[in-house]
Short mmCIF file of C-alpha atoms in Angstrom, two decimals:
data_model
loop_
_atom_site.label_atom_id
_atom_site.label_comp_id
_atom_site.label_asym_id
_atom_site.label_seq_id
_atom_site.Cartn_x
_atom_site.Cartn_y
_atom_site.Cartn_z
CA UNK M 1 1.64 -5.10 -8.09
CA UNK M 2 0.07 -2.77 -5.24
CA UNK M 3 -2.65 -3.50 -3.83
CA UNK M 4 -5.23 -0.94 -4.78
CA UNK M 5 -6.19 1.64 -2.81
CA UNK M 6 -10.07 -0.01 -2.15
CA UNK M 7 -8.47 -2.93 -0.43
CA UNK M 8 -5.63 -1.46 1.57
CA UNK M 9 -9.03 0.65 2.91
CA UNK M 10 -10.90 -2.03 3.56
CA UNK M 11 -8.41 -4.21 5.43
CA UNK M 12 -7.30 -0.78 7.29
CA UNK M 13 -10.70 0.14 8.48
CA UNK M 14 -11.55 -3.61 9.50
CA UNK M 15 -8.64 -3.83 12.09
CA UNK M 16 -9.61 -0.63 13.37
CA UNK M 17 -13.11 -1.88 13.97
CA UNK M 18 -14.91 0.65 11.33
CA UNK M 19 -15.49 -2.08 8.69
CA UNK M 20 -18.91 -0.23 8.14
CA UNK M 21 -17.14 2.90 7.56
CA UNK M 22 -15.78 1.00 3.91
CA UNK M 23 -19.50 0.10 2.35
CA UNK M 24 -19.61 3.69 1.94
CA UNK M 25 -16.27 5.17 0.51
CA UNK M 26 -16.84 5.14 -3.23
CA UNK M 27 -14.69 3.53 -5.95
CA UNK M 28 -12.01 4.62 -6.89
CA UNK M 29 -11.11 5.95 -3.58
CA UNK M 30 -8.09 7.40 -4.22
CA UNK M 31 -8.56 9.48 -7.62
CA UNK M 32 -12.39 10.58 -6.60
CA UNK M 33 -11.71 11.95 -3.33
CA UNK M 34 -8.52 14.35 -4.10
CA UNK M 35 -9.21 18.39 -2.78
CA UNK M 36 -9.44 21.15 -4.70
CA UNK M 37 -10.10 24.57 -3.80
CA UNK M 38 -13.30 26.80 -5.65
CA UNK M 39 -13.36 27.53 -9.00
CA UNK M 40 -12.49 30.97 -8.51
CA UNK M 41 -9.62 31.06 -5.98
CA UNK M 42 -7.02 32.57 -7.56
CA UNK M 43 -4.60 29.83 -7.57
CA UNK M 44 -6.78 27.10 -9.07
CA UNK M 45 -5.18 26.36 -12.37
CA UNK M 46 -2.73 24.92 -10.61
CA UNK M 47 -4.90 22.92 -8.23
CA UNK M 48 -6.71 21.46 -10.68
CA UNK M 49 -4.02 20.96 -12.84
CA UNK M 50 -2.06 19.27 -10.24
CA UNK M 51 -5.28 17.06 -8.99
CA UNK M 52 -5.40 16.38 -13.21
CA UNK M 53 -2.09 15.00 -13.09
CA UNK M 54 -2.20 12.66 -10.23
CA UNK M 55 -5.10 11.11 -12.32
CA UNK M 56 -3.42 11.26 -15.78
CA UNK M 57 -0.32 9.71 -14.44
CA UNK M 58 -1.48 7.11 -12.66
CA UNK M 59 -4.72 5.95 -13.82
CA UNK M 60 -4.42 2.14 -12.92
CA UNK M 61 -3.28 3.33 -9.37
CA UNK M 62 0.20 1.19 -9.58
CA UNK M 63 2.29 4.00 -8.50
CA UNK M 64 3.82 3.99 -5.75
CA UNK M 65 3.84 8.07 -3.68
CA UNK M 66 7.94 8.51 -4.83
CA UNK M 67 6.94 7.82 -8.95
CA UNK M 68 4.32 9.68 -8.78
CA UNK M 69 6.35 12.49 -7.08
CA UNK M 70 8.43 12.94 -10.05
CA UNK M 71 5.57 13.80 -12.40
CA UNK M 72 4.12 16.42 -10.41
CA UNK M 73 7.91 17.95 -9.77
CA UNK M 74 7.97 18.23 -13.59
CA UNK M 75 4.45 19.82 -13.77
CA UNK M 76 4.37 22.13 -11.02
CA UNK M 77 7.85 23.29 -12.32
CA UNK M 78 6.45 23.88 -16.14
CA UNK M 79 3.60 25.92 -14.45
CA UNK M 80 5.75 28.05 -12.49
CA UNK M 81 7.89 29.12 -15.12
CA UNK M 82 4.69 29.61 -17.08
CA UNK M 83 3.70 32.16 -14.57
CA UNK M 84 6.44 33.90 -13.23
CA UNK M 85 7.82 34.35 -16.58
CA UNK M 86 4.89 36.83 -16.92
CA UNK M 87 3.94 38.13 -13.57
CA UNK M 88 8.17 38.04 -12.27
CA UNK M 89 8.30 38.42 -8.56
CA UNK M 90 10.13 35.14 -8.46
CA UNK M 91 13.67 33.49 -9.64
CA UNK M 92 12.37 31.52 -12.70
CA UNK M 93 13.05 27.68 -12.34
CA UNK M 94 16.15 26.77 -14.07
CA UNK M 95 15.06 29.15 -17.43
CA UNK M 96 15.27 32.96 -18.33
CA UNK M 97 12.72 32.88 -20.87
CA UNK M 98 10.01 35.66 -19.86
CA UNK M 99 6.54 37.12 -21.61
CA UNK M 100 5.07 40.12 -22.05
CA UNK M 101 3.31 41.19 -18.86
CA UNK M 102 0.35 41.50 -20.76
CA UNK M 103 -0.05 37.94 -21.52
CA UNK M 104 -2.66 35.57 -19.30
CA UNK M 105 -1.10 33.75 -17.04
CA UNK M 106 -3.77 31.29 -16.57
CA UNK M 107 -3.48 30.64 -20.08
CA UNK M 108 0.26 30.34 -19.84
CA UNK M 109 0.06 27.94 -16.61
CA UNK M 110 -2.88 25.64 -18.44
CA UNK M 111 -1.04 25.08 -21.46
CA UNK M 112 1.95 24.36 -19.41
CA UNK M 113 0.80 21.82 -17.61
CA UNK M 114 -1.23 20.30 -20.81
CA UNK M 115 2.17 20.05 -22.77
CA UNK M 116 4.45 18.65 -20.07
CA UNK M 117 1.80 15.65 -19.26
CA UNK M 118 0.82 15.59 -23.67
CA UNK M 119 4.45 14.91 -24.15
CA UNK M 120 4.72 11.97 -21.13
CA UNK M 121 1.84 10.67 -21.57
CA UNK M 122 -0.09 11.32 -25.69
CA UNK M 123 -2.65 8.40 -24.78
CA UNK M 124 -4.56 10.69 -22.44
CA UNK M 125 -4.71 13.65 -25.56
CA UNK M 126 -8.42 13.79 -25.60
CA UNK M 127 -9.00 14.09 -21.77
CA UNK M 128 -6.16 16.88 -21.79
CA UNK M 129 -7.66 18.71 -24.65
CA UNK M 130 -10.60 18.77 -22.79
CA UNK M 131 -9.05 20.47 -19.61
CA UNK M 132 -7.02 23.00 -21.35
CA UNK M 133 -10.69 23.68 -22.81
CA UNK M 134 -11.96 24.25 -19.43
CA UNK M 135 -9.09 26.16 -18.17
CA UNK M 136 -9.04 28.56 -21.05
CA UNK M 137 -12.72 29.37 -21.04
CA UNK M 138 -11.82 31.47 -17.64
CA UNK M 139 -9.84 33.87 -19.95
CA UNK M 140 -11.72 36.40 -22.20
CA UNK M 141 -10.60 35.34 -25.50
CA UNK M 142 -7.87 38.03 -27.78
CA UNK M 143 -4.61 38.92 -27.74
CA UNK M 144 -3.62 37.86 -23.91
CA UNK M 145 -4.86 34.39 -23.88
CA UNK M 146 -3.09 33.71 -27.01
CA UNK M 147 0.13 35.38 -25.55
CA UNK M 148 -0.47 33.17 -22.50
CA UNK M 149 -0.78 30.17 -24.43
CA UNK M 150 2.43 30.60 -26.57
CA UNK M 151 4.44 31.26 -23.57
CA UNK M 152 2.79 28.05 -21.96
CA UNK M 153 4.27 25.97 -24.69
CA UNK M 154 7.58 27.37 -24.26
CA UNK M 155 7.79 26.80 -20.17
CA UNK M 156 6.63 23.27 -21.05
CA UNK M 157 9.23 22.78 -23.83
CA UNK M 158 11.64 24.23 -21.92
CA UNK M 159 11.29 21.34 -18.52
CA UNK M 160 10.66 18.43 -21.27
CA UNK M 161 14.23 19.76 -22.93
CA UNK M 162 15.85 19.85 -19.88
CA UNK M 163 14.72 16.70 -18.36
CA UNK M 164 15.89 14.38 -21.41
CA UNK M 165 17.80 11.51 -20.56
CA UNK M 166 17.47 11.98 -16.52
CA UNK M 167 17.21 8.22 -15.84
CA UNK M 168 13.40 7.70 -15.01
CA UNK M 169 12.65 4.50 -15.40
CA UNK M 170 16.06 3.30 -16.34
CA UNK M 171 17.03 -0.06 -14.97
CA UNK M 172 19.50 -0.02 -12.25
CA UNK M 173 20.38 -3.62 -10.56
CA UNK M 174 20.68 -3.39 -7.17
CA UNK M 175 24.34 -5.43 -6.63
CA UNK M 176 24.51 -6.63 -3.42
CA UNK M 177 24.98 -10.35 -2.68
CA UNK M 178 22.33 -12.16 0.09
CA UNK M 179 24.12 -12.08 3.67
CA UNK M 180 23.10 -10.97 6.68
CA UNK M 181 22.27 -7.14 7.00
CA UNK M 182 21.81 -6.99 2.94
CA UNK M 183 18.47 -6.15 1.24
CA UNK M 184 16.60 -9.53 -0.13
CA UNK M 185 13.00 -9.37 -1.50
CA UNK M 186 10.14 -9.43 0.67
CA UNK M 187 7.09 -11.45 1.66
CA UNK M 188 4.66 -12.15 0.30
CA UNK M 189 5.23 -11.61 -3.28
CA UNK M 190 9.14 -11.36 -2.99
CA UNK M 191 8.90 -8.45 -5.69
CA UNK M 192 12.68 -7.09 -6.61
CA UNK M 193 13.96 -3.65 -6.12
CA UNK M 194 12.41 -2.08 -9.15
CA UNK M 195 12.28 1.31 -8.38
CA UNK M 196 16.10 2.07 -7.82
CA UNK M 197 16.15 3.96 -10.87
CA UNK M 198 14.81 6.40 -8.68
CA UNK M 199 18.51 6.73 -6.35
CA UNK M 200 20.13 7.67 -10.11
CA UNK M 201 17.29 9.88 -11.43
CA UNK M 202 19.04 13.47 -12.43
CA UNK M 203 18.06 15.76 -9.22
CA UNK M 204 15.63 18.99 -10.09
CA UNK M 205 17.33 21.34 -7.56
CA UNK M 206 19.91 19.53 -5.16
CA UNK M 207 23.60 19.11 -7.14
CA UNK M 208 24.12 15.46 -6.13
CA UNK M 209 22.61 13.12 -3.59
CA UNK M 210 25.98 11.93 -2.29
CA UNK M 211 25.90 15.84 -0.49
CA UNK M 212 22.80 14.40 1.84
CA UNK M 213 23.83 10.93 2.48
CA UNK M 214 23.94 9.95 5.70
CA UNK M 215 26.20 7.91 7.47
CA UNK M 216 25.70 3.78 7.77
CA UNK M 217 23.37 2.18 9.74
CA UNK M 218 24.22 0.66 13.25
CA UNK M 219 26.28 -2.17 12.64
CA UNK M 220 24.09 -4.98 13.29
CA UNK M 221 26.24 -6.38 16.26
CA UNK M 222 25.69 -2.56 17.99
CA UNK M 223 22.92 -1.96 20.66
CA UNK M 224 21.07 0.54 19.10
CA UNK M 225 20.62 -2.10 15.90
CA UNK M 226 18.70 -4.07 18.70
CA UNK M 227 16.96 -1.74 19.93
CA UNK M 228 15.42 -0.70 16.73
CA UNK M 229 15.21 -4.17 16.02
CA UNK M 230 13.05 -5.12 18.84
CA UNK M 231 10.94 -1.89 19.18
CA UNK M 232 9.38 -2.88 15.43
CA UNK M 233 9.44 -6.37 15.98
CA UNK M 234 7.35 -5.74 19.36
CA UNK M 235 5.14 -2.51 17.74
CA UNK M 236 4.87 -3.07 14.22
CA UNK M 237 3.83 -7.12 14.44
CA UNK M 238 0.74 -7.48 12.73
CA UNK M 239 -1.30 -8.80 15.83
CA UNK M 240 0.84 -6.74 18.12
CA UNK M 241 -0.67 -6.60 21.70
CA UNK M 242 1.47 -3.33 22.86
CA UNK M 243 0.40 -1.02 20.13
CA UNK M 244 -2.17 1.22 20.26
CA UNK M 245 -5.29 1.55 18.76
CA UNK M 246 -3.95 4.92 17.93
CA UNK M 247 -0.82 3.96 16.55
CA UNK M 248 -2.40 1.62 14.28
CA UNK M 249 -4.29 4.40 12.97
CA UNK M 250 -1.35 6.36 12.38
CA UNK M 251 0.14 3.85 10.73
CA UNK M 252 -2.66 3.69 7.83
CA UNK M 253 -3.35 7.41 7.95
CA UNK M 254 0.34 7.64 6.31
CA UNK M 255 0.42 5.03 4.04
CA UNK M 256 -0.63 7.21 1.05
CA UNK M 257 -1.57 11.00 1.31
CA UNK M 258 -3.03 13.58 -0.90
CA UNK M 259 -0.26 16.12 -0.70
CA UNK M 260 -1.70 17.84 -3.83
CA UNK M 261 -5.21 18.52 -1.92
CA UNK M 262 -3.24 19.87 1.26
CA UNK M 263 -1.41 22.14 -0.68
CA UNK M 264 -4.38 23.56 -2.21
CA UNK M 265 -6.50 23.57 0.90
CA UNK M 266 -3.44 25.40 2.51
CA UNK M 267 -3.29 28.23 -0.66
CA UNK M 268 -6.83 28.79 -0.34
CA UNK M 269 -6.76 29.39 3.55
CA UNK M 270 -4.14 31.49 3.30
CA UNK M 271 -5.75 34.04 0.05
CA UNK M 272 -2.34 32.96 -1.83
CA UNK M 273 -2.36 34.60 -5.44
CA UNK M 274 -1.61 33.06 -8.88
CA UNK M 275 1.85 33.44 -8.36
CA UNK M 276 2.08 32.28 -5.05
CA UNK M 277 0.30 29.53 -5.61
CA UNK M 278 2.31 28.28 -7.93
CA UNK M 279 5.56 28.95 -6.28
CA UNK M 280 4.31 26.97 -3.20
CA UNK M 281 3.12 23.70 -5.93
CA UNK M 282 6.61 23.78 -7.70
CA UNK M 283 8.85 24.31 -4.76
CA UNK M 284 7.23 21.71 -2.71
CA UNK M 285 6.89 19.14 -5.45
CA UNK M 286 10.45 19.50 -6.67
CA UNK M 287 11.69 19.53 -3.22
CA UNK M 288 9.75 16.50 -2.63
CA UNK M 289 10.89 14.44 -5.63
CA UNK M 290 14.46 15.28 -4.56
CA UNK M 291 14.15 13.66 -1.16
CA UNK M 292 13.18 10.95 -2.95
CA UNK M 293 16.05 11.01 -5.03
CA UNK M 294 18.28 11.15 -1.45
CA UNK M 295 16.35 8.56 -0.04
CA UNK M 296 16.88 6.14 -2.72
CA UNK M 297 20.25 6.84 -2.93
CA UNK M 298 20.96 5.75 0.68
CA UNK M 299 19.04 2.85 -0.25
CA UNK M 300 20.95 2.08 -3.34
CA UNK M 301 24.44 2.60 -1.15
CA UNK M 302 23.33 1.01 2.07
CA UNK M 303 20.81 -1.65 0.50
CA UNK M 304 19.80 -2.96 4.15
CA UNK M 305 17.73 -5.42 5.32
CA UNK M 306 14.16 -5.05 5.90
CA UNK M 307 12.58 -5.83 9.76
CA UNK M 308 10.59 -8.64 7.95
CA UNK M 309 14.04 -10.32 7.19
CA UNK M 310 16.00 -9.09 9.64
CA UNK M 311 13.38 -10.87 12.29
CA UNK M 312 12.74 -13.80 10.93
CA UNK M 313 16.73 -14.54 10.64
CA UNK M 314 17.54 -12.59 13.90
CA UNK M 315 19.54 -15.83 14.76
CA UNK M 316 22.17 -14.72 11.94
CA UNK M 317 22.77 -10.81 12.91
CA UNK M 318 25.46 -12.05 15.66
CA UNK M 319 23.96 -9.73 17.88
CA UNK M 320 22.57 -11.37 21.69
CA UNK M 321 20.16 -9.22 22.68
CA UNK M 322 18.19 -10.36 18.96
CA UNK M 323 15.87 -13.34 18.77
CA UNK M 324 14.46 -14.75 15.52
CA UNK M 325 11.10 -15.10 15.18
CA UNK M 326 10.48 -17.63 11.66
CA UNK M 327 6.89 -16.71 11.38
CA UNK M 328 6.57 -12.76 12.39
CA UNK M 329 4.90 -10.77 10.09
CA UNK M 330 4.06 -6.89 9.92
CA UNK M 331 1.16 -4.61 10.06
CA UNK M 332 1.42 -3.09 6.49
CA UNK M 333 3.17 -4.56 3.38
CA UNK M 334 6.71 -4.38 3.28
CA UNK M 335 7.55 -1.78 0.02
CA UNK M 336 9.72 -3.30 -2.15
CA UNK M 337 13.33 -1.60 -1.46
CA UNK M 338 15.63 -1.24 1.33
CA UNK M 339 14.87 -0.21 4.59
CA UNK M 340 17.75 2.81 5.37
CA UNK M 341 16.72 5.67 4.75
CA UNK M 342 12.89 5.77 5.03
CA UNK M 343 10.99 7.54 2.12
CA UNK M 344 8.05 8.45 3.80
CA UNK M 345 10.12 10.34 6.65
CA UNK M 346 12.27 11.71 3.88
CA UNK M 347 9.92 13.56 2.45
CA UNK M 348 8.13 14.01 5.49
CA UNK M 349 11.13 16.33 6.87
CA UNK M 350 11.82 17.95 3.01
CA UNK M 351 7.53 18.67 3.38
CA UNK M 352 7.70 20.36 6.48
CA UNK M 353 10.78 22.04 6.16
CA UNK M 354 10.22 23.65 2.51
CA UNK M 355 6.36 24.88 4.24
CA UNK M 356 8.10 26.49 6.86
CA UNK M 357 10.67 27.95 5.39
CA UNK M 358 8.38 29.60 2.53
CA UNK M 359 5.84 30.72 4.99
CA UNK M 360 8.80 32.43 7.77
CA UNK M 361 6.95 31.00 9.93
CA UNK M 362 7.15 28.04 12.34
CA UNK M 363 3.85 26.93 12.58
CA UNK M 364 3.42 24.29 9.83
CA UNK M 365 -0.62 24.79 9.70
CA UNK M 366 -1.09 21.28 6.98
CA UNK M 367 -4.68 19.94 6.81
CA UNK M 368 -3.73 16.78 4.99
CA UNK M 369 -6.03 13.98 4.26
CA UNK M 370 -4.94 10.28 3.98
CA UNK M 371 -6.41 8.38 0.37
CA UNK M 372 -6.70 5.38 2.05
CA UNK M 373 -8.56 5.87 5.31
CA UNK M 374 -10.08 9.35 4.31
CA UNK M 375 -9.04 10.80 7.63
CA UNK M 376 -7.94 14.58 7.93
CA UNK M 377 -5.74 15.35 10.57
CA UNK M 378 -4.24 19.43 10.86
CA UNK M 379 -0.97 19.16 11.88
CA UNK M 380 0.05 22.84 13.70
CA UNK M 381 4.03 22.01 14.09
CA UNK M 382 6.60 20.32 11.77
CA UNK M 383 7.78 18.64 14.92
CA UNK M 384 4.55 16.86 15.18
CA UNK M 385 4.06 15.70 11.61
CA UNK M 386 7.58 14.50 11.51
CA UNK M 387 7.09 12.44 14.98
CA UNK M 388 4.11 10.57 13.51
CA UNK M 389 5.36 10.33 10.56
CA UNK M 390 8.27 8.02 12.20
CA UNK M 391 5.64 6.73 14.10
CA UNK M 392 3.91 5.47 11.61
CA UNK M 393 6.60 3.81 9.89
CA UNK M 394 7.83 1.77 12.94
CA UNK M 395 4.25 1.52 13.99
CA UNK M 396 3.56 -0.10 10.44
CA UNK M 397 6.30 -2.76 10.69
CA UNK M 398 8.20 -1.76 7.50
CA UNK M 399 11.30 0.76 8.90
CA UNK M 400 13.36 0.88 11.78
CA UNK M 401 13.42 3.36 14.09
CA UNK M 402 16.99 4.58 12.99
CA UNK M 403 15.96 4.68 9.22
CA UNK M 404 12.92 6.56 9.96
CA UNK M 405 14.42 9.62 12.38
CA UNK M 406 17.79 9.44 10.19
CA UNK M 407 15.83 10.38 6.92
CA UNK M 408 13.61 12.94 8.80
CA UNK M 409 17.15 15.07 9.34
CA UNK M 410 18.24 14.11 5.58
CA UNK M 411 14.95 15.63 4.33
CA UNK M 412 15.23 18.47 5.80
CA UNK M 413 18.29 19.14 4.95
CA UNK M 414 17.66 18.80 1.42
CA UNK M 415 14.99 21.20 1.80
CA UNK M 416 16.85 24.09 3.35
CA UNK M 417 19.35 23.51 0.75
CA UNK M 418 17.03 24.04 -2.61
CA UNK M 419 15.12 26.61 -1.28
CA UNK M 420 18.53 28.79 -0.18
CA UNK M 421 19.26 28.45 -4.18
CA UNK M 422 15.59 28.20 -5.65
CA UNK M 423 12.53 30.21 -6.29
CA UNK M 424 13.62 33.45 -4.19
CA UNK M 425 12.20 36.60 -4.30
CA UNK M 426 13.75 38.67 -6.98
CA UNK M 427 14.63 41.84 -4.92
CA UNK M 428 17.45 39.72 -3.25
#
């Protein structure tokens, strides 16, 4: 199980010498604390219903970022259609069903969201009913809310149709036999790969993952393998001496992010309407979950060894310019799945990339705040982000250099991809 997000903080703030920084960060850290924008910016329906979800769908906090992912791709999506089915402007996602222009589309984007999460998840009907409530006292009450609402249910009937036997959650072994190089479980609890359903999962806008796989790894007898090798085994130790204060708080700040708050904070700033709003939720969520998909794929294929094993049995790689070290151990907790290709830089590239590309500009202009040390950082340029995002991951001990740059490119092309084929304009 992962540890929850209180005690990653508290460990995290500790090394960095702000232990008193943790007496006051409020329980539970990572649900309370999520951004929204103001009641009456003109996107919030979908803030709020997209700060709902990340609570709905992960109440216990057992998620890891790449399952939770997938529920806000299906979400965001359902409120999109909602909306541009009424207001246009947009390719629909994946559907053709429209409304009359008179209908609400806050209505329409409420109800869509409340549907796609009732159908996942029917233990949290109350607390839904509740927010739909809430969302549809904002409309005057007649003819257009009630339009709004019926085309709601039909966006959200529509994405829980299409998504029917897509492979969440399915078991999928992961086949590869114990030898040097291969994926093994991981100290300290030694859990097994469990989320490789995610590397089958149906894609939302991508046609196959196999299009964005990589090539291998370095072969482990190669140079660069040892280079990698010994730049996390020297930076990502957990008592390293050569890392940097700095570095180690890079390495927390990404461990877990509110993406959902950034993209709000970043509609807000920039006046975004309904409609853009929800175009900018949808295509970065189902972007998002898609680099997943590509990440885990390359996982799946490649199923390589983490730095925690590949360390400790350095003496078995056959390469010289490796020594073992029995007894190293990393700054973070080693996530349990292979190490090529990196999620976190995965999406990382797909984040920046799809933000970019939807804004023609650039500048990437994220505030983003982390959920477990409550640090905001504004990022300005993709190329940063993406930097200390592989950073981070080397930084933390869990990925190699390779793995981390490699899925940076993979993300991005993924990305550039979707959005050349999803939710364009509809004068082109």
């Amino acid at each position: 199980m992962r540890s929850s997000p209180r005690r990653i903080l508290a460990t995290a703030v500790a090394l960095l010498g702000l232990a008193a920084v943790a007496a006051t960060v409020p329980a539970p850290v990572a649900r309370a604390t999520r951004a929204a924008p103001a009641a009456s910016a003109p996107g919030s329906v979908i803030a709020d219903w997209a700060r709902l979800t990340a609570q709905i769908v992960d109440s216990g906090g057992r998620l890891t970022p790449p399952e939770e992912s997938v529920w806000h791709a299906f979400v965001s999506a359902g409120m999109y259609n909602a909306v541009v089915g009424i207001e246009g402007r947009y390719e629909p996602y994946r559907w053709n069903g429209r409304a009359p222009r008179t209908a609400s589309p806050v209505a329409a984007a409420a109800t869509a969201a409340h549907d796609v999460l009732l159908h996942h998840f029917p233990q949290a009907a109350a607390r839904l009913r509740t927010a739909h409530a809430a969302s549809l006292a904002a409309v005057p009450d007649g003819p257009a809310e009630e339009a709004g609402v019926a085309f709601g249910r039909r966006a959200a009937a529509h994405i829980v149709a299409s998504r029917r036997g897509d492979g969440i959650g399915a078991p999928v072994p992961f086949p590869a036999s114990p030898a040097p190089g291969v994926w093994r479980p991981t100290p300290p609890d030694h859990r097994p790969f469990a989320t490789a359903w995610l590397a089958r999962l149906r894609p939302l806008l991508i046609d196959r993952p196999e299009r964005f796989r990589p090539g291998p790894p370095p072969p482990l007898t190669s140079s660069r393998y040892a280079a990698d090798l010994n730049e996390v085994k020297a930076y990502g130790a957990k008592d390293s001496p050569v890392r940097t204060r700095e570095q180690t708080a890079t390495a927390w700040f990404f461990t877990n992010l509110d993406l959902q708050g950034a993209l709000a904070d970043r509609a807000a700033r920039d006046g975004l309407d309904l409609v853009d709003t929800a175009r900018l939720f949808a295509a970065v969520n189902t972007v998002q979950t898609d680099a997943v998909i590509t990440a885990w794929d390359a996982k799946l294929h490649y199923g390589t060894w983490r730095p925690i094993t590949a360390i400790r049995e350095a003496d078995r790689d056959g390469n010289p310019r490796t020594r073992p070290d029995p007894a190293w151990e990393p700054l973070l907790e080693t996530p349990a799945h292979p190490d090529y290709l990196s999620g976190h830089t995965t999406t990382a590239g797909a984040l920046t990339r799809t933000l970019t590309l939807l804004s023609g500009s650039p500048d990437l202009d994220l505030r983003i705040t982390s959920i477990v040390t409550q640090e905001t950082r504004h990022y300005t340029s993709a190329r940063a982000y993406n930097r200390d995002c592989v950073g981070a991951r080397t930084w933390a001990g869990i990925h190699t250099r390779t793995a981390n740059t490699v899925g940076t490119r993979a993300g991005e092309r993924v990305a550039a991809w979707a959005l050349a084929r999803h939710f364009r304009p509809l004068d082109r």
